Amino acid sequence: MCMAKGVKIWDVLNQITVASLLDRYDKAEIRIFDELWQKTLQLLRETQKHPVLLLGDMHYPSFPLMLDLPDEQTHFLFRCSNNFCREVVPFLKSGKQDDVLHIPLASDFSRTHRMRYVQKRKHIPSHLSVRAVRVTLPTEEYCLLTSLPAKEVDSASIRALYPFAGQKKYPITSIKTEQKSKTSPPKCQRESGRNTTPIHCIPTSFN
């Protein structure tokens, strides 16, 4: 039996594939996405005047991605696992709804080692500052990490922006996209061949 893993970045508005790749079944999906994201960035540089908001579920946040996206005029909003990093745990225990996490990188041996030798990153900054927003549902509680500033987007709007809260996960054959109007903002949606939630790229008016 042949097995593979595929990722596709999909422009929902124009109904076209921006980039796609079929790779080994045992390759991490985020690694495939990293390759495709570079192709998507080139297209966005040529076609978008405003920054883009990248929305993703808990399989996608990483320190390198959160460091690099703002340099590419791209905001991010990721759901993270409750033990994504040491700084998320006390935030969830604190009861705070919205806060800025200061995550040390260069002074942390394990993080430095992983970023340098696994993720092949040459420059490692002293720290990463990222905004954390709590989401509380009847059955679960989790954290969203974002680069969107609180002075421009309040925590209630952050929660509303995240599209997967409380939703079921569907296989690619069941995912349907819809365009509410011809003026709806274009989106790029990442889909894979297993049960998962999509990742979107949405042009925004945030500076």
PDB file of C-alpha atoms in Angstrom:
ATOM      1  CA  MET A   1       0.000   0.000   0.000  1.00  0.00           C
ATOM      2  CA  CYS A   2       1.355   3.408  -0.987  1.00  0.00           C
ATOM      3  CA  MET A   3       1.156   6.139   1.636  1.00  0.00           C
ATOM      4  CA  ALA A   4       1.880   9.856   1.394  1.00  0.00           C
ATOM      5  CA  LYS A   5       1.061  13.134   3.082  1.00  0.00           C
ATOM      6  CA  GLY A   6      -0.072  16.168   1.159  1.00  0.00           C
ATOM      7  CA  VAL A   7      -0.636  19.816   1.994  1.00  0.00           C
ATOM      8  CA  LYS A   8      -2.411  22.375  -0.151  1.00  0.00           C
ATOM      9  CA  ILE A   9      -2.682  26.130   0.339  1.00  0.00           C
ATOM     10  CA  TRP A  10      -5.963  27.150  -1.183  1.00  0.00           C
ATOM     11  CA  ASP A  11      -7.208  30.593  -2.221  1.00  0.00           C
ATOM     12  CA  VAL A  12     -10.875  30.341  -1.251  1.00  0.00           C
ATOM     13  CA  LEU A  13     -12.028  33.543  -2.955  1.00  0.00           C
ATOM     14  CA  ASN A  14     -10.513  32.786  -6.351  1.00  0.00           C
ATOM     15  CA  GLN A  15     -10.921  28.999  -6.044  1.00  0.00           C
ATOM     16  CA  ILE A  16      -7.357  28.226  -7.068  1.00  0.00           C
ATOM     17  CA  THR A  17      -4.458  26.328  -5.540  1.00  0.00           C
ATOM     18  CA  VAL A  18      -1.680  28.683  -4.472  1.00  0.00           C
ATOM     19  CA  ALA A  19       0.782  25.886  -3.673  1.00  0.00           C
ATOM     20  CA  SER A  20       0.647  22.164  -3.008  1.00  0.00           C
ATOM     21  CA  LEU A  21       3.073  19.379  -2.217  1.00  0.00           C
ATOM     22  CA  LEU A  22       2.851  15.616  -1.851  1.00  0.00           C
ATOM     23  CA  ASP A  23       5.571  14.187   0.376  1.00  0.00           C
ATOM     24  CA  ARG A  24       6.503  11.208   2.529  1.00  0.00           C
ATOM     25  CA  TYR A  25       3.777  10.023   4.894  1.00  0.00           C
ATOM     26  CA  ASP A  26       6.161  10.213   7.862  1.00  0.00           C
ATOM     27  CA  LYS A  27       7.254  13.813   7.230  1.00  0.00           C
ATOM     28  CA  ALA A  28       5.898  16.340   9.718  1.00  0.00           C
ATOM     29  CA  GLU A  29       3.011  18.290   8.263  1.00  0.00           C
ATOM     30  CA  ILE A  30       4.423  21.559   9.592  1.00  0.00           C
ATOM     31  CA  ARG A  31       7.647  20.968   7.625  1.00  0.00           C
ATOM     32  CA  ILE A  32       5.638  20.571   4.417  1.00  0.00           C
ATOM     33  CA  PHE A  33       3.698  23.702   5.282  1.00  0.00           C
ATOM     34  CA  ASP A  34       6.949  25.628   5.856  1.00  0.00           C
ATOM     35  CA  GLU A  35       8.031  24.901   2.285  1.00  0.00           C
ATOM     36  CA  LEU A  36       4.680  25.920   0.839  1.00  0.00           C
ATOM     37  CA  TRP A  37       4.474  29.040   2.962  1.00  0.00           C
ATOM     38  CA  GLN A  38       7.627  30.386   1.319  1.00  0.00           C
ATOM     39  CA  LYS A  39       5.945  30.054  -2.080  1.00  0.00           C
ATOM     40  CA  THR A  40       2.818  31.731  -0.757  1.00  0.00           C
ATOM     41  CA  LEU A  41       4.834  34.627   0.665  1.00  0.00           C
ATOM     42  CA  GLN A  42       6.243  35.383  -2.759  1.00  0.00           C
ATOM     43  CA  LEU A  43       2.739  35.572  -4.194  1.00  0.00           C
ATOM     44  CA  LEU A  44       1.479  37.739  -1.327  1.00  0.00           C
ATOM     45  CA  ARG A  45       4.364  40.179  -1.779  1.00  0.00           C
ATOM     46  CA  GLU A  46       3.290  40.638  -5.394  1.00  0.00           C
ATOM     47  CA  THR A  47      -0.461  40.911  -4.837  1.00  0.00           C
ATOM     48  CA  GLN A  48      -1.240  42.227  -1.325  1.00  0.00           C
ATOM     49  CA  LYS A  49      -0.832  45.808  -0.114  1.00  0.00           C
ATOM     50  CA  HIS A  50      -2.013  45.113   3.453  1.00  0.00           C
ATOM     51  CA  PRO A  51      -0.556  42.766   6.049  1.00  0.00           C
ATOM     52  CA  VAL A  52      -1.955  39.244   6.138  1.00  0.00           C
ATOM     53  CA  LEU A  53      -3.416  37.466   9.152  1.00  0.00           C
ATOM     54  CA  LEU A  54      -2.425  33.797   9.381  1.00  0.00           C
ATOM     55  CA  LEU A  55      -4.804  31.670  11.461  1.00  0.00           C
ATOM     56  CA  GLY A  56      -3.811  28.190  12.529  1.00  0.00           C
ATOM     57  CA  ASP A  57      -4.673  25.380  14.892  1.00  0.00           C
ATOM     58  CA  MET A  58      -2.379  23.941  17.564  1.00  0.00           C
ATOM     59  CA  HIS A  59      -0.155  21.937  15.178  1.00  0.00           C
ATOM     60  CA  TYR A  60       1.292  25.126  13.664  1.00  0.00           C
ATOM     61  CA  PRO A  61       2.744  27.528  16.245  1.00  0.00           C
ATOM     62  CA  SER A  62       6.527  27.527  16.633  1.00  0.00           C
ATOM     63  CA  PHE A  63       9.071  30.042  17.882  1.00  0.00           C
ATOM     64  CA  PRO A  64      10.744  30.494  14.448  1.00  0.00           C
ATOM     65  CA  LEU A  65       7.414  31.031  12.709  1.00  0.00           C
ATOM     66  CA  MET A  66       6.291  33.596  15.288  1.00  0.00           C
ATOM     67  CA  LEU A  67       9.633  35.385  14.965  1.00  0.00           C
ATOM     68  CA  ASP A  68       9.640  35.466  11.161  1.00  0.00           C
ATOM     69  CA  LEU A  69       6.015  36.238  10.282  1.00  0.00           C
ATOM     70  CA  PRO A  70       6.031  39.882  11.473  1.00  0.00           C
ATOM     71  CA  ASP A  71       9.093  40.522   9.296  1.00  0.00           C
ATOM     72  CA  GLU A  72       7.004  39.373   6.327  1.00  0.00           C
ATOM     73  CA  GLN A  73       4.175  41.805   7.109  1.00  0.00           C
ATOM     74  CA  THR A  74       2.117  38.882   8.374  1.00  0.00           C
ATOM     75  CA  HIS A  75       0.211  38.810  11.655  1.00  0.00           C
ATOM     76  CA  PHE A  76      -0.458  35.451  13.287  1.00  0.00           C
ATOM     77  CA  LEU A  77      -3.147  33.991  15.496  1.00  0.00           C
ATOM     78  CA  PHE A  78      -2.455  30.436  16.647  1.00  0.00           C
ATOM     79  CA  ARG A  79      -4.171  28.171  19.078  1.00  0.00           C
ATOM     80  CA  CYS A  80      -1.493  26.427  21.116  1.00  0.00           C
ATOM     81  CA  SER A  81      -1.554  23.337  23.280  1.00  0.00           C
ATOM     82  CA  ASN A  82      -1.823  24.083  26.993  1.00  0.00           C
ATOM     83  CA  ASN A  83       1.767  22.906  27.482  1.00  0.00           C
ATOM     84  CA  PHE A  84       3.176  24.508  24.324  1.00  0.00           C
ATOM     85  CA  CYS A  85       5.858  26.229  26.391  1.00  0.00           C
ATOM     86  CA  ARG A  86       6.614  26.902  30.046  1.00  0.00           C
ATOM     87  CA  GLU A  87       5.196  30.418  29.853  1.00  0.00           C
ATOM     88  CA  VAL A  88       1.733  29.306  28.694  1.00  0.00           C
ATOM     89  CA  VAL A  89       1.154  27.115  31.767  1.00  0.00           C
ATOM     90  CA  PRO A  90       1.328  29.924  34.381  1.00  0.00           C
ATOM     91  CA  PHE A  91      -0.740  32.203  32.137  1.00  0.00           C
ATOM     92  CA  LEU A  92      -3.588  29.694  32.104  1.00  0.00           C
ATOM     93  CA  LYS A  93      -3.267  29.170  35.852  1.00  0.00           C
ATOM     94  CA  SER A  94      -3.254  32.923  36.540  1.00  0.00           C
ATOM     95  CA  GLY A  95      -6.846  33.490  35.481  1.00  0.00           C
ATOM     96  CA  LYS A  96      -5.818  36.441  33.293  1.00  0.00           C
ATOM     97  CA  GLN A  97      -7.793  36.892  30.084  1.00  0.00           C
ATOM     98  CA  ASP A  98      -5.150  38.772  28.100  1.00  0.00           C
ATOM     99  CA  ASP A  99      -1.429  39.235  28.702  1.00  0.00           C
ATOM    100  CA  VAL A 100       1.961  39.528  27.003  1.00  0.00           C
ATOM    101  CA  LEU A 101       4.313  36.575  27.446  1.00  0.00           C
ATOM    102  CA  HIS A 102       8.049  37.226  27.372  1.00  0.00           C
ATOM    103  CA  ILE A 103       9.649  33.961  26.288  1.00  0.00           C
ATOM    104  CA  PRO A 104      13.447  33.693  26.754  1.00  0.00           C
ATOM    105  CA  LEU A 105      15.253  32.051  23.843  1.00  0.00           C
ATOM    106  CA  ALA A 106      19.012  32.737  23.726  1.00  0.00           C
ATOM    107  CA  SER A 107      19.479  32.042  27.444  1.00  0.00           C
ATOM    108  CA  ASP A 108      17.558  28.756  27.292  1.00  0.00           C
ATOM    109  CA  PHE A 109      19.813  25.870  26.271  1.00  0.00           C
ATOM    110  CA  SER A 110      17.114  23.475  25.054  1.00  0.00           C
ATOM    111  CA  ARG A 111      15.382  26.146  22.959  1.00  0.00           C
ATOM    112  CA  THR A 112      18.662  27.405  21.552  1.00  0.00           C
ATOM    113  CA  HIS A 113      19.790  23.884  20.693  1.00  0.00           C
ATOM    114  CA  ARG A 114      16.525  23.044  18.930  1.00  0.00           C
ATOM    115  CA  MET A 115      16.386  26.284  16.953  1.00  0.00           C
ATOM    116  CA  ARG A 116      20.039  26.061  15.913  1.00  0.00           C
ATOM    117  CA  TYR A 117      20.445  22.360  15.122  1.00  0.00           C
ATOM    118  CA  VAL A 118      16.925  21.141  14.352  1.00  0.00           C
ATOM    119  CA  GLN A 119      15.368  24.241  12.812  1.00  0.00           C
ATOM    120  CA  LYS A 120      18.700  25.424  11.315  1.00  0.00           C
ATOM    121  CA  ARG A 121      18.344  28.991  12.580  1.00  0.00           C
ATOM    122  CA  LYS A 122      21.565  30.997  12.690  1.00  0.00           C
ATOM    123  CA  HIS A 123      20.441  34.046  14.660  1.00  0.00           C
ATOM    124  CA  ILE A 124      18.579  33.469  17.917  1.00  0.00           C
ATOM    125  CA  PRO A 125      17.171  36.592  19.612  1.00  0.00           C
ATOM    126  CA  SER A 126      17.223  37.038  23.354  1.00  0.00           C
ATOM    127  CA  HIS A 127      13.482  36.568  23.697  1.00  0.00           C
ATOM    128  CA  LEU A 128      10.116  36.445  21.962  1.00  0.00           C
ATOM    129  CA  SER A 129       7.247  38.633  23.148  1.00  0.00           C
ATOM    130  CA  VAL A 130       3.837  37.333  22.179  1.00  0.00           C
ATOM    131  CA  ARG A 131       0.321  38.188  23.246  1.00  0.00           C
ATOM    132  CA  ALA A 132      -1.726  35.456  24.920  1.00  0.00           C
ATOM    133  CA  VAL A 133      -5.538  35.422  25.019  1.00  0.00           C
ATOM    134  CA  ARG A 134      -7.581  32.947  27.040  1.00  0.00           C
ATOM    135  CA  VAL A 135     -10.518  31.136  25.428  1.00  0.00           C
ATOM    136  CA  THR A 136     -13.023  29.452  27.735  1.00  0.00           C
ATOM    137  CA  LEU A 137     -15.607  27.038  26.352  1.00  0.00           C
ATOM    138  CA  PRO A 138     -18.094  24.836  28.230  1.00  0.00           C
ATOM    139  CA  THR A 139     -15.896  21.787  27.722  1.00  0.00           C
ATOM    140  CA  GLU A 140     -12.363  23.191  27.503  1.00  0.00           C
ATOM    141  CA  GLU A 141     -10.049  26.141  28.030  1.00  0.00           C
ATOM    142  CA  TYR A 142      -7.052  27.042  25.906  1.00  0.00           C
ATOM    143  CA  CYS A 143      -4.686  29.806  24.864  1.00  0.00           C
ATOM    144  CA  LEU A 144      -4.385  31.794  21.644  1.00  0.00           C
ATOM    145  CA  LEU A 145      -1.024  33.337  20.754  1.00  0.00           C
ATOM    146  CA  THR A 146      -1.045  36.365  18.475  1.00  0.00           C
ATOM    147  CA  SER A 147       0.970  39.289  17.173  1.00  0.00           C
ATOM    148  CA  LEU A 148      -2.105  41.521  16.950  1.00  0.00           C
ATOM    149  CA  PRO A 149      -1.654  44.432  19.395  1.00  0.00           C
ATOM    150  CA  ALA A 150      -4.201  44.945  22.175  1.00  0.00           C
ATOM    151  CA  LYS A 151      -4.535  48.651  21.330  1.00  0.00           C
ATOM    152  CA  GLU A 152      -5.924  47.714  17.909  1.00  0.00           C
ATOM    153  CA  VAL A 153      -7.750  44.425  18.562  1.00  0.00           C
ATOM    154  CA  ASP A 154      -9.307  43.653  21.955  1.00  0.00           C
ATOM    155  CA  SER A 155      -9.450  40.148  23.423  1.00  0.00           C
ATOM    156  CA  ALA A 156     -13.129  39.629  22.491  1.00  0.00           C
ATOM    157  CA  SER A 157     -12.282  40.381  18.848  1.00  0.00           C
ATOM    158  CA  ILE A 158      -9.308  38.020  19.014  1.00  0.00           C
ATOM    159  CA  ARG A 159     -11.612  35.210  20.145  1.00  0.00           C
ATOM    160  CA  ALA A 160     -14.059  36.072  17.369  1.00  0.00           C
ATOM    161  CA  LEU A 161     -11.272  36.009  14.773  1.00  0.00           C
ATOM    162  CA  TYR A 162     -10.275  32.460  15.647  1.00  0.00           C
ATOM    163  CA  PRO A 163     -12.580  30.356  13.461  1.00  0.00           C
ATOM    164  CA  PHE A 164     -12.169  26.866  14.936  1.00  0.00           C
ATOM    165  CA  ALA A 165     -13.449  27.253  18.497  1.00  0.00           C
ATOM    166  CA  GLY A 166     -15.923  24.529  19.256  1.00  0.00           C
ATOM    167  CA  GLN A 167     -16.020  23.292  15.675  1.00  0.00           C
ATOM    168  CA  LYS A 168     -15.728  19.680  14.608  1.00  0.00           C
ATOM    169  CA  LYS A 169     -12.797  18.579  12.514  1.00  0.00           C
ATOM    170  CA  TYR A 170     -13.586  17.265   9.067  1.00  0.00           C
ATOM    171  CA  PRO A 171     -11.577  15.302   6.508  1.00  0.00           C
ATOM    172  CA  ILE A 172     -10.626  17.050   3.297  1.00  0.00           C
ATOM    173  CA  THR A 173     -13.444  15.372   1.366  1.00  0.00           C
ATOM    174  CA  SER A 174     -16.005  16.999   3.669  1.00  0.00           C
ATOM    175  CA  ILE A 175     -14.605  20.519   3.782  1.00  0.00           C
ATOM    176  CA  LYS A 176     -16.691  23.053   1.901  1.00  0.00           C
ATOM    177  CA  THR A 177     -15.791  26.681   1.395  1.00  0.00           C
ATOM    178  CA  GLU A 178     -18.157  29.520   0.736  1.00  0.00           C
ATOM    179  CA  GLN A 179     -17.902  33.131  -0.292  1.00  0.00           C
ATOM    180  CA  LYS A 180     -20.487  35.376   1.345  1.00  0.00           C
ATOM    181  CA  SER A 181     -20.116  38.136  -1.240  1.00  0.00           C
ATOM    182  CA  LYS A 182     -17.934  39.248  -4.082  1.00  0.00           C
ATOM    183  CA  THR A 183     -16.282  41.736  -1.735  1.00  0.00           C
ATOM    184  CA  SER A 184     -15.341  39.136   0.868  1.00  0.00           C
ATOM    185  CA  PRO A 185     -11.614  39.186   1.680  1.00  0.00           C
ATOM    186  CA  PRO A 186      -9.568  36.487  -0.047  1.00  0.00           C
ATOM    187  CA  LYS A 187      -8.443  33.586   2.106  1.00  0.00           C
ATOM    188  CA  CYS A 188      -5.820  30.895   1.689  1.00  0.00           C
ATOM    189  CA  GLN A 189      -6.806  27.647   3.355  1.00  0.00           C
ATOM    190  CA  ARG A 190      -4.459  24.790   4.133  1.00  0.00           C
ATOM    191  CA  GLU A 191      -6.014  21.358   3.886  1.00  0.00           C
ATOM    192  CA  SER A 192      -4.530  17.914   4.285  1.00  0.00           C
ATOM    193  CA  GLY A 193      -5.769  14.401   3.661  1.00  0.00           C
ATOM    194  CA  ARG A 194      -6.449  13.584   7.304  1.00  0.00           C
ATOM    195  CA  ASN A 195      -8.887  14.947   9.879  1.00  0.00           C
ATOM    196  CA  THR A 196      -7.678  18.425  10.655  1.00  0.00           C
ATOM    197  CA  THR A 197      -8.658  22.050  10.861  1.00  0.00           C
ATOM    198  CA  PRO A 198      -7.580  24.449   8.123  1.00  0.00           C
ATOM    199  CA  ILE A 199      -5.080  27.251   8.215  1.00  0.00           C
ATOM    200  CA  HIS A 200      -6.166  30.531   6.646  1.00  0.00           C
ATOM    201  CA  CYS A 201      -4.362  33.554   5.265  1.00  0.00           C
ATOM    202  CA  ILE A 202      -6.568  36.638   5.438  1.00  0.00           C
ATOM    203  CA  PRO A 203      -5.576  40.117   4.198  1.00  0.00           C
ATOM    204  CA  THR A 204      -6.287  42.656   6.928  1.00  0.00           C
ATOM    205  CA  SER A 205      -6.200  46.402   7.440  1.00  0.00           C
ATOM    206  CA  PHE A 206      -3.951  46.159  10.501  1.00  0.00           C
ATOM    207  CA  ASN A 207      -0.681  48.070  10.347  1.00  0.00           C
TER     208      ASN A 207
END
